[in-house]
Tab-separated table of C-alpha atoms in Angstrom:
chain	number	residue	atom	x	y	z
A	173	MET	CA	75.470	157.278	25.183
A	174	ASN	CA	74.040	160.288	23.362
A	175	ASP	CA	74.629	158.744	19.934
A	176	GLN	CA	73.283	155.312	20.838
A	177	ASP	CA	70.110	153.802	19.425
A	178	GLU	CA	66.922	153.666	21.488
A	179	SER	CA	64.722	150.660	22.132
A	180	ARG	CA	61.257	150.322	20.643
A	181	ASN	CA	60.175	148.220	23.616
A	182	VAL	CA	59.552	150.969	26.171
A	183	ASP	CA	55.966	151.662	27.245
A	184	ASP	CA	55.237	154.944	29.007
A	185	VAL	CA	52.066	154.538	31.070
A	186	ARG	CA	52.852	157.252	33.602
A	187	GLY	CA	49.803	159.190	32.512
A	188	SER	CA	47.520	156.176	32.697
A	189	SER	CA	45.956	154.349	35.608
A	190	GLY	CA	45.954	151.204	33.496
A	191	GLY	CA	42.653	150.253	35.059
A	192	PHE	CA	44.168	150.306	38.548
A	193	ARG	CA	41.840	151.227	41.388
A	194	PRO	CA	43.563	152.509	44.559
A	195	VAL	CA	43.854	149.995	47.378
A	196	HIS	CA	41.892	151.429	50.285
A	197	GLY	CA	43.751	151.874	53.539
A	198	VAL	CA	47.230	151.444	52.066
A	199	GLY	CA	49.430	154.433	52.774
A	200	LEU	CA	53.166	154.978	52.876
A	201	GLY	CA	53.425	153.343	56.306
A	202	THR	CA	51.775	150.185	54.998
A	203	ILE	CA	54.115	150.119	52.033
A	204	VAL	CA	57.124	150.378	54.355
A	205	ILE	CA	55.762	147.466	56.418
A	206	ALA	CA	55.339	145.449	53.238
A	207	LEU	CA	58.893	146.160	52.131
A	208	VAL	CA	60.422	145.257	55.486
A	209	ALA	CA	58.323	142.096	55.749
A	210	GLY	CA	59.297	141.161	52.225
A	211	TRP	CA	62.983	141.435	53.043
A	212	PHE	CA	62.716	139.480	56.281
A	213	PHE	CA	60.244	136.762	55.306
A	214	ASN	CA	60.971	136.302	51.572
A	215	VAL	CA	57.407	137.275	50.665
A	216	SER	CA	56.636	139.544	47.734
A	217	PRO	CA	55.834	143.075	48.939
A	218	LEU	CA	53.109	143.132	46.266
A	219	GLN	CA	51.388	140.163	47.899
A	220	ILE	CA	51.725	141.656	51.390
A	221	LEU	CA	50.183	144.914	50.198
A	222	SER	CA	47.232	142.968	48.818
A	223	LEU	CA	46.747	141.128	52.112
A	224	LEU	CA	47.069	144.276	54.212
A	225	SER	CA	44.410	145.942	52.105
A	226	GLY	CA	41.990	143.053	52.610
A	227	GLY	CA	42.473	141.455	49.221
A	228	ALA	CA	43.624	138.013	48.209
A	229	PRO	CA	47.228	137.480	47.083
A	230	THR	CA	46.314	136.657	43.515
A	231	SER	CA	47.910	137.648	40.267
A	232	GLN	CA	46.261	140.319	38.181
A	233	THR	CA	45.974	140.258	34.426
A	234	PRO	CA	46.672	143.843	33.434
A	235	PRO	CA	44.695	145.572	30.716
A	236	ALA	CA	46.396	146.689	27.557
A	237	PRO	CA	48.480	149.707	28.598
A	238	GLN	CA	47.430	153.140	27.429
A	239	SER	CA	50.951	153.868	26.359
A	240	THR	CA	52.178	157.200	25.080
A	241	PRO	CA	55.222	157.621	22.843
A	242	THR	CA	58.401	157.914	24.856
A	243	ASP	CA	59.585	161.496	25.029
A	244	THR	CA	63.159	161.491	23.754
A	245	ASN	CA	63.466	165.086	24.955
A	246	GLU	CA	63.161	163.794	28.513
A	247	PRO	CA	66.767	162.839	29.386
A	248	GLN	CA	65.956	160.038	31.833
A	249	VAL	CA	63.508	158.392	29.442
A	250	LYS	CA	66.011	158.585	26.595
A	251	PHE	CA	68.733	157.127	28.818
A	252	VAL	CA	66.547	154.222	29.923
A	253	SER	CA	65.583	153.513	26.311
A	254	GLN	CA	69.222	153.549	25.215
A	255	VAL	CA	70.288	151.236	28.037
A	256	LEU	CA	67.491	148.807	27.200
A	257	ARG	CA	68.483	148.856	23.525
A	258	SER	CA	72.066	148.102	24.501
A	259	THR	CA	70.921	145.051	26.489
A	260	GLU	CA	68.829	143.879	23.530
A	261	VAL	CA	71.787	143.984	21.168
A	262	VAL	CA	74.271	142.395	23.568
A	263	TRP	CA	72.017	139.576	24.740
A	264	GLY	CA	70.861	139.012	21.171
A	265	ASP	CA	74.493	138.396	20.213
A	266	VAL	CA	75.072	136.139	23.227
A	267	PHE	CA	72.028	134.016	22.493
A	268	GLN	CA	72.913	133.809	18.803
A	269	GLY	CA	76.305	132.462	19.812
A	270	MET	CA	74.482	129.781	21.796
A	271	GLY	CA	72.327	128.851	18.817
A	272	ARG	CA	69.280	130.460	20.393
A	273	SER	CA	66.951	133.344	19.624
A	274	TYR	CA	66.755	136.141	22.191
A	275	GLN	CA	63.290	137.513	22.833
A	276	ASP	CA	63.404	141.150	23.926
A	277	PRO	CA	61.639	142.094	27.149
A	278	ARG	CA	59.506	145.202	27.374
A	279	LEU	CA	60.190	147.949	29.882
A	280	ARG	CA	57.193	149.781	31.294
A	281	LEU	CA	57.573	153.216	32.863
A	282	TYR	CA	54.854	153.814	35.439
A	283	ARG	CA	54.194	156.150	38.321
A	284	ASP	CA	53.244	155.108	41.881
A	285	SER	CA	51.092	152.019	41.125
A	286	TYR	CA	50.256	149.783	38.179
A	287	PRO	CA	48.666	146.319	37.765
A	288	THR	CA	50.947	143.593	36.449
A	289	ALA	CA	50.660	139.885	35.702
A	290	CYS	CA	52.610	139.314	38.941
A	291	GLY	CA	50.366	141.446	41.151
A	292	LEU	CA	50.065	145.117	41.960
A	293	GLY	CA	53.185	147.048	41.066
A	294	GLN	CA	54.159	149.618	43.684
A	295	ALA	CA	56.912	152.154	43.099
A	296	ALA	CA	57.915	151.766	46.761
A	297	ALA	CA	58.964	148.189	46.020
A	298	GLY	CA	61.553	149.386	43.511
A	299	PRO	CA	62.112	148.192	39.935
A	300	PHE	CA	61.173	144.578	39.254
A	301	TYR	CA	60.851	142.006	36.491
A	302	CYS	CA	57.643	140.027	36.055
A	303	PRO	CA	58.340	136.675	34.345
A	304	GLN	CA	54.638	136.105	33.620
A	305	ASP	CA	54.416	139.048	31.212
A	306	ARG	CA	58.170	139.426	30.551
A	307	ILE	CA	58.144	143.109	31.442
A	308	VAL	CA	60.573	145.187	33.511
A	309	TYR	CA	58.627	147.728	35.589
A	310	LEU	CA	60.312	150.975	36.557
A	311	ASP	CA	59.230	154.173	38.278
A	312	LEU	CA	61.853	156.773	37.386
A	313	GLY	CA	61.498	158.195	40.888
A	314	PHE	CA	63.566	155.237	42.085
A	315	PHE	CA	66.656	156.845	40.585
A	316	ASP	CA	66.118	159.874	42.835
A	317	LEU	CA	65.669	157.537	45.803
A	318	MET	CA	68.959	155.833	44.931
A	319	THR	CA	70.716	159.178	45.018
A	320	ARG	CA	69.071	160.787	48.034
A	321	GLN	CA	68.288	157.874	50.366
A	322	LEU	CA	70.396	154.884	49.345
A	323	GLY	CA	73.594	156.821	48.713
A	324	ALA	CA	73.952	155.366	45.211
A	325	PRO	CA	74.087	158.203	42.648
A	326	GLY	CA	75.372	158.064	39.085
A	327	GLN	CA	74.094	157.172	35.630
A	328	PHE	CA	75.847	153.848	35.438
A	329	ALA	CA	74.422	152.937	38.842
A	330	HIS	CA	71.011	153.488	37.248
A	331	ALA	CA	72.021	151.462	34.198
A	332	TYR	CA	73.149	148.645	36.495
A	333	VAL	CA	69.631	148.478	37.968
A	334	ILE	CA	68.150	148.033	34.493
A	335	GLY	CA	70.845	145.517	33.592
A	336	HIS	CA	70.056	143.530	36.742
A	337	GLU	CA	66.335	143.332	35.945
A	338	VAL	CA	67.053	142.350	32.342
A	339	GLY	CA	69.341	139.708	33.864
A	340	HIS	CA	66.234	138.152	35.394
A	341	HIS	CA	64.695	138.082	31.916
A	342	VAL	CA	67.755	136.209	30.660
A	343	GLN	CA	67.288	133.724	33.512
A	344	ASN	CA	63.665	133.349	32.482
A	345	LEU	CA	64.540	132.593	28.856
A	346	LEU	CA	67.168	130.052	29.935
A	347	GLY	CA	64.680	128.224	32.143
A	348	ILE	CA	66.556	129.077	35.330
A	349	LEU	CA	63.650	130.875	37.012
A	350	ASP	CA	61.276	127.954	36.467
A	351	SER	CA	63.861	125.477	37.682
A	352	VAL	CA	64.576	127.439	40.845
A	353	ASP	CA	60.866	127.894	41.520
A	354	ALA	CA	60.462	124.115	41.300
A	355	LEU	CA	63.321	123.609	43.752
A	356	ARG	CA	61.919	126.198	46.147
A	357	SER	CA	58.520	124.528	46.166
A	358	ARG	CA	60.048	121.539	47.958
A	359	SER	CA	62.619	123.393	50.049
A	360	SER	CA	62.659	124.751	53.568
A	361	GLU	CA	62.400	128.498	54.104
A	362	ALA	CA	66.149	128.792	54.658
A	363	GLU	CA	66.894	126.750	51.533
A	364	SER	CA	64.412	128.803	49.517
A	365	ASN	CA	66.050	132.040	50.665
A	366	ALA	CA	69.462	130.678	49.696
A	367	LEU	CA	68.193	129.906	46.177
A	368	SER	CA	66.787	133.432	45.920
A	369	VAL	CA	70.191	134.818	46.834
A	370	LYS	CA	71.837	132.783	44.071
A	371	LEU	CA	69.312	134.104	41.541
A	372	GLU	CA	69.864	137.718	42.546
A	373	LEU	CA	73.650	137.430	42.567
A	374	GLN	CA	73.538	135.856	39.132
A	375	ALA	CA	71.423	138.768	37.855
A	376	ASP	CA	74.132	141.095	39.235
A	377	CYS	CA	76.753	139.102	37.342
A	378	PHE	CA	74.659	139.167	34.158
A	379	ALA	CA	74.445	142.967	34.471
A	380	GLY	CA	78.240	143.068	34.555
A	381	VAL	CA	78.476	140.763	31.540
A	382	TRP	CA	76.170	143.049	29.571
A	383	ALA	CA	78.102	146.202	30.471
A	384	THR	CA	81.499	144.800	29.562
A	385	ARG	CA	80.351	143.253	26.292
A	386	ALA	CA	78.629	146.519	25.370
A	387	GLN	CA	81.929	148.348	25.854
A	388	LYS	CA	83.755	145.969	23.550
A	389	GLU	CA	81.141	145.596	20.851
A	390	ARG	CA	78.743	148.524	20.755
A	391	GLY	CA	80.644	151.763	20.959
A	392	TRP	CA	79.598	153.480	24.187
A	393	ARG	CA	82.288	153.851	26.810
A	394	PHE	CA	82.520	154.178	30.563
A	395	GLU	CA	83.565	157.542	31.879
A	396	GLN	CA	85.868	157.901	34.854
A	397	GLY	CA	84.110	156.780	38.016
A	398	ASP	CA	81.230	154.978	36.266
A	399	VAL	CA	82.170	151.486	37.404
A	400	GLU	CA	82.633	152.720	40.946
A	401	THR	CA	79.082	154.087	41.018
A	402	ALA	CA	77.641	150.691	40.059
A	403	VAL	CA	79.824	148.893	42.596
A	404	ASN	CA	78.686	151.362	45.243
A	405	ALA	CA	75.046	150.778	44.278
A	406	ALA	CA	75.512	147.014	44.644
A	407	ALA	CA	77.029	147.578	48.075
A	408	GLN	CA	74.212	149.860	49.217
A	409	ILE	CA	71.458	147.358	48.366
A	410	GLY	CA	72.962	144.288	50.010
A	411	ASP	CA	70.649	142.520	52.464
A	412	ASP	CA	73.002	143.076	55.388
A	413	THR	CA	73.334	146.799	54.683
A	414	LEU	CA	69.590	147.318	54.257
A	415	GLN	CA	68.746	145.309	57.378
A	416	ARG	CA	71.354	147.127	59.439
A	417	LYS	CA	69.917	150.464	58.340
A	418	SER	CA	66.299	149.453	58.966
A	419	ARG	CA	66.585	147.554	62.268
A	420	GLY	CA	70.181	147.835	63.467
A	421	THR	CA	70.794	144.079	63.317
A	422	VAL	CA	71.352	141.485	60.614
A	423	VAL	CA	69.472	138.186	60.157
A	424	PRO	CA	71.523	136.170	57.619
A	425	GLU	CA	69.002	133.337	57.270
A	426	SER	CA	66.444	135.839	55.984
A	427	PHE	CA	68.668	137.131	53.168
A	428	THR	CA	67.075	136.917	49.714
A	429	HIS	CA	69.429	139.090	47.628
A	430	GLY	CA	72.887	138.567	49.140
A	431	THR	CA	75.250	140.622	51.247
A	432	SER	CA	76.849	143.815	50.001
A	433	GLU	CA	80.153	141.975	49.624
A	434	GLN	CA	78.539	139.203	47.590
A	435	ARG	CA	76.685	141.598	45.310
A	436	VAL	CA	79.816	143.631	44.627
A	437	SER	CA	81.849	140.465	44.023
A	438	TRP	CA	79.453	138.983	41.448
A	439	LEU	CA	78.918	142.281	39.656
A	440	LYS	CA	82.691	142.627	39.357
A	441	LYS	CA	83.004	139.058	38.091
A	442	GLY	CA	80.632	139.854	35.253
A	443	LEU	CA	82.406	143.130	34.544
A	444	ASP	CA	85.870	141.521	34.599
A	445	THR	CA	85.048	138.548	32.374
A	446	GLY	CA	82.119	139.492	30.149
A	447	ASP	CA	81.431	135.753	30.163
A	448	LEU	CA	78.031	134.244	30.933
A	449	LYS	CA	79.698	131.030	32.108
A	450	ALA	CA	81.484	132.955	34.868
A	451	CYS	CA	78.125	133.632	36.540
A	452	ASP	CA	77.959	130.224	38.220
A	453	THR	CA	76.354	131.343	41.465
A	454	PHE	CA	74.839	127.871	41.907
A	455	GLY	CA	78.262	126.195	42.070
A	456	THR	CA	77.312	123.530	39.527
A	457	GLY	CA	79.892	124.331	36.886
A	458	HIS	CA	77.069	125.841	34.803
A	459	VAL	CA	74.882	128.951	34.954
A	460	GLY	CA	71.933	127.281	36.697
A	461	PRO	CA	70.975	124.552	39.147
A	462	ALA	CA	71.598	120.976	38.073
A	463	ASN	CA	68.155	120.250	36.672
A	464	VAL	CA	68.306	122.940	34.001
A	465	MET	CA	71.688	121.952	32.644
A	466	GLY	CA	70.125	120.038	29.792
A	467	THR	CA	68.389	123.179	28.524
A	468	THR	CA	71.005	125.908	29.022
A	469	ASN	CA	73.868	124.272	27.108
A	470	LEU	CA	76.270	126.324	29.208
């Protein structure tokens, strides 16, 4: 992707606290507890961290970021910016074909901790998308963690992570996130978890759609083994795999992201088809649950 354009929507706040004050009493052990509890009980790790530190689980309105220009001489930053730009172009074309206007998300590079409109961002929680401020948050250290601890190395594996989070932004613009949140508000815990799984699998599929359409339309090409690295990454972050590694057993009713097999399957479906309509994880014949069909036109 060396000759590809870069996005203008990347904020680098790694040298800024962004007004964040450290949460007293929260160390690495607490963060691990928050992550495990989040996986098992479908509760945001950000909210658990707030509770464990004695705070209330409320959203924070972040200050304007003290952003510095992205350093294109830093290979990882350049790569992230190029991947984001690729998603902007591809999804812009997709939305135009639907008679819609695509609104680009921002991607914010931070280090360790940063306040967001969805709560306190912690690098230990991994990359995430906040629908309230329409920003993808990423600590570049997560790519090292993917390689060294999750067994998921490779540039396209990293690109898949960004594509997945941008997939949540696409869901947000289509009204799918709001619709699912409404359904979850009147669902049992098991039903709510099942809806979360469908959202996450669809974001995997959307990541595949982006990658395949980018190959056909925008010039950059996979190298040998690239697709396999993304498929491996999807397999390594399945709920069953993560639970088996962390506790030795699997609790299917607590799944919020899908099994390794499911994540691989939906990523491949997006890669194989390049078609948004193929990402029908809700089984409705459309891309979302029944009550958003009137707004998606898909």
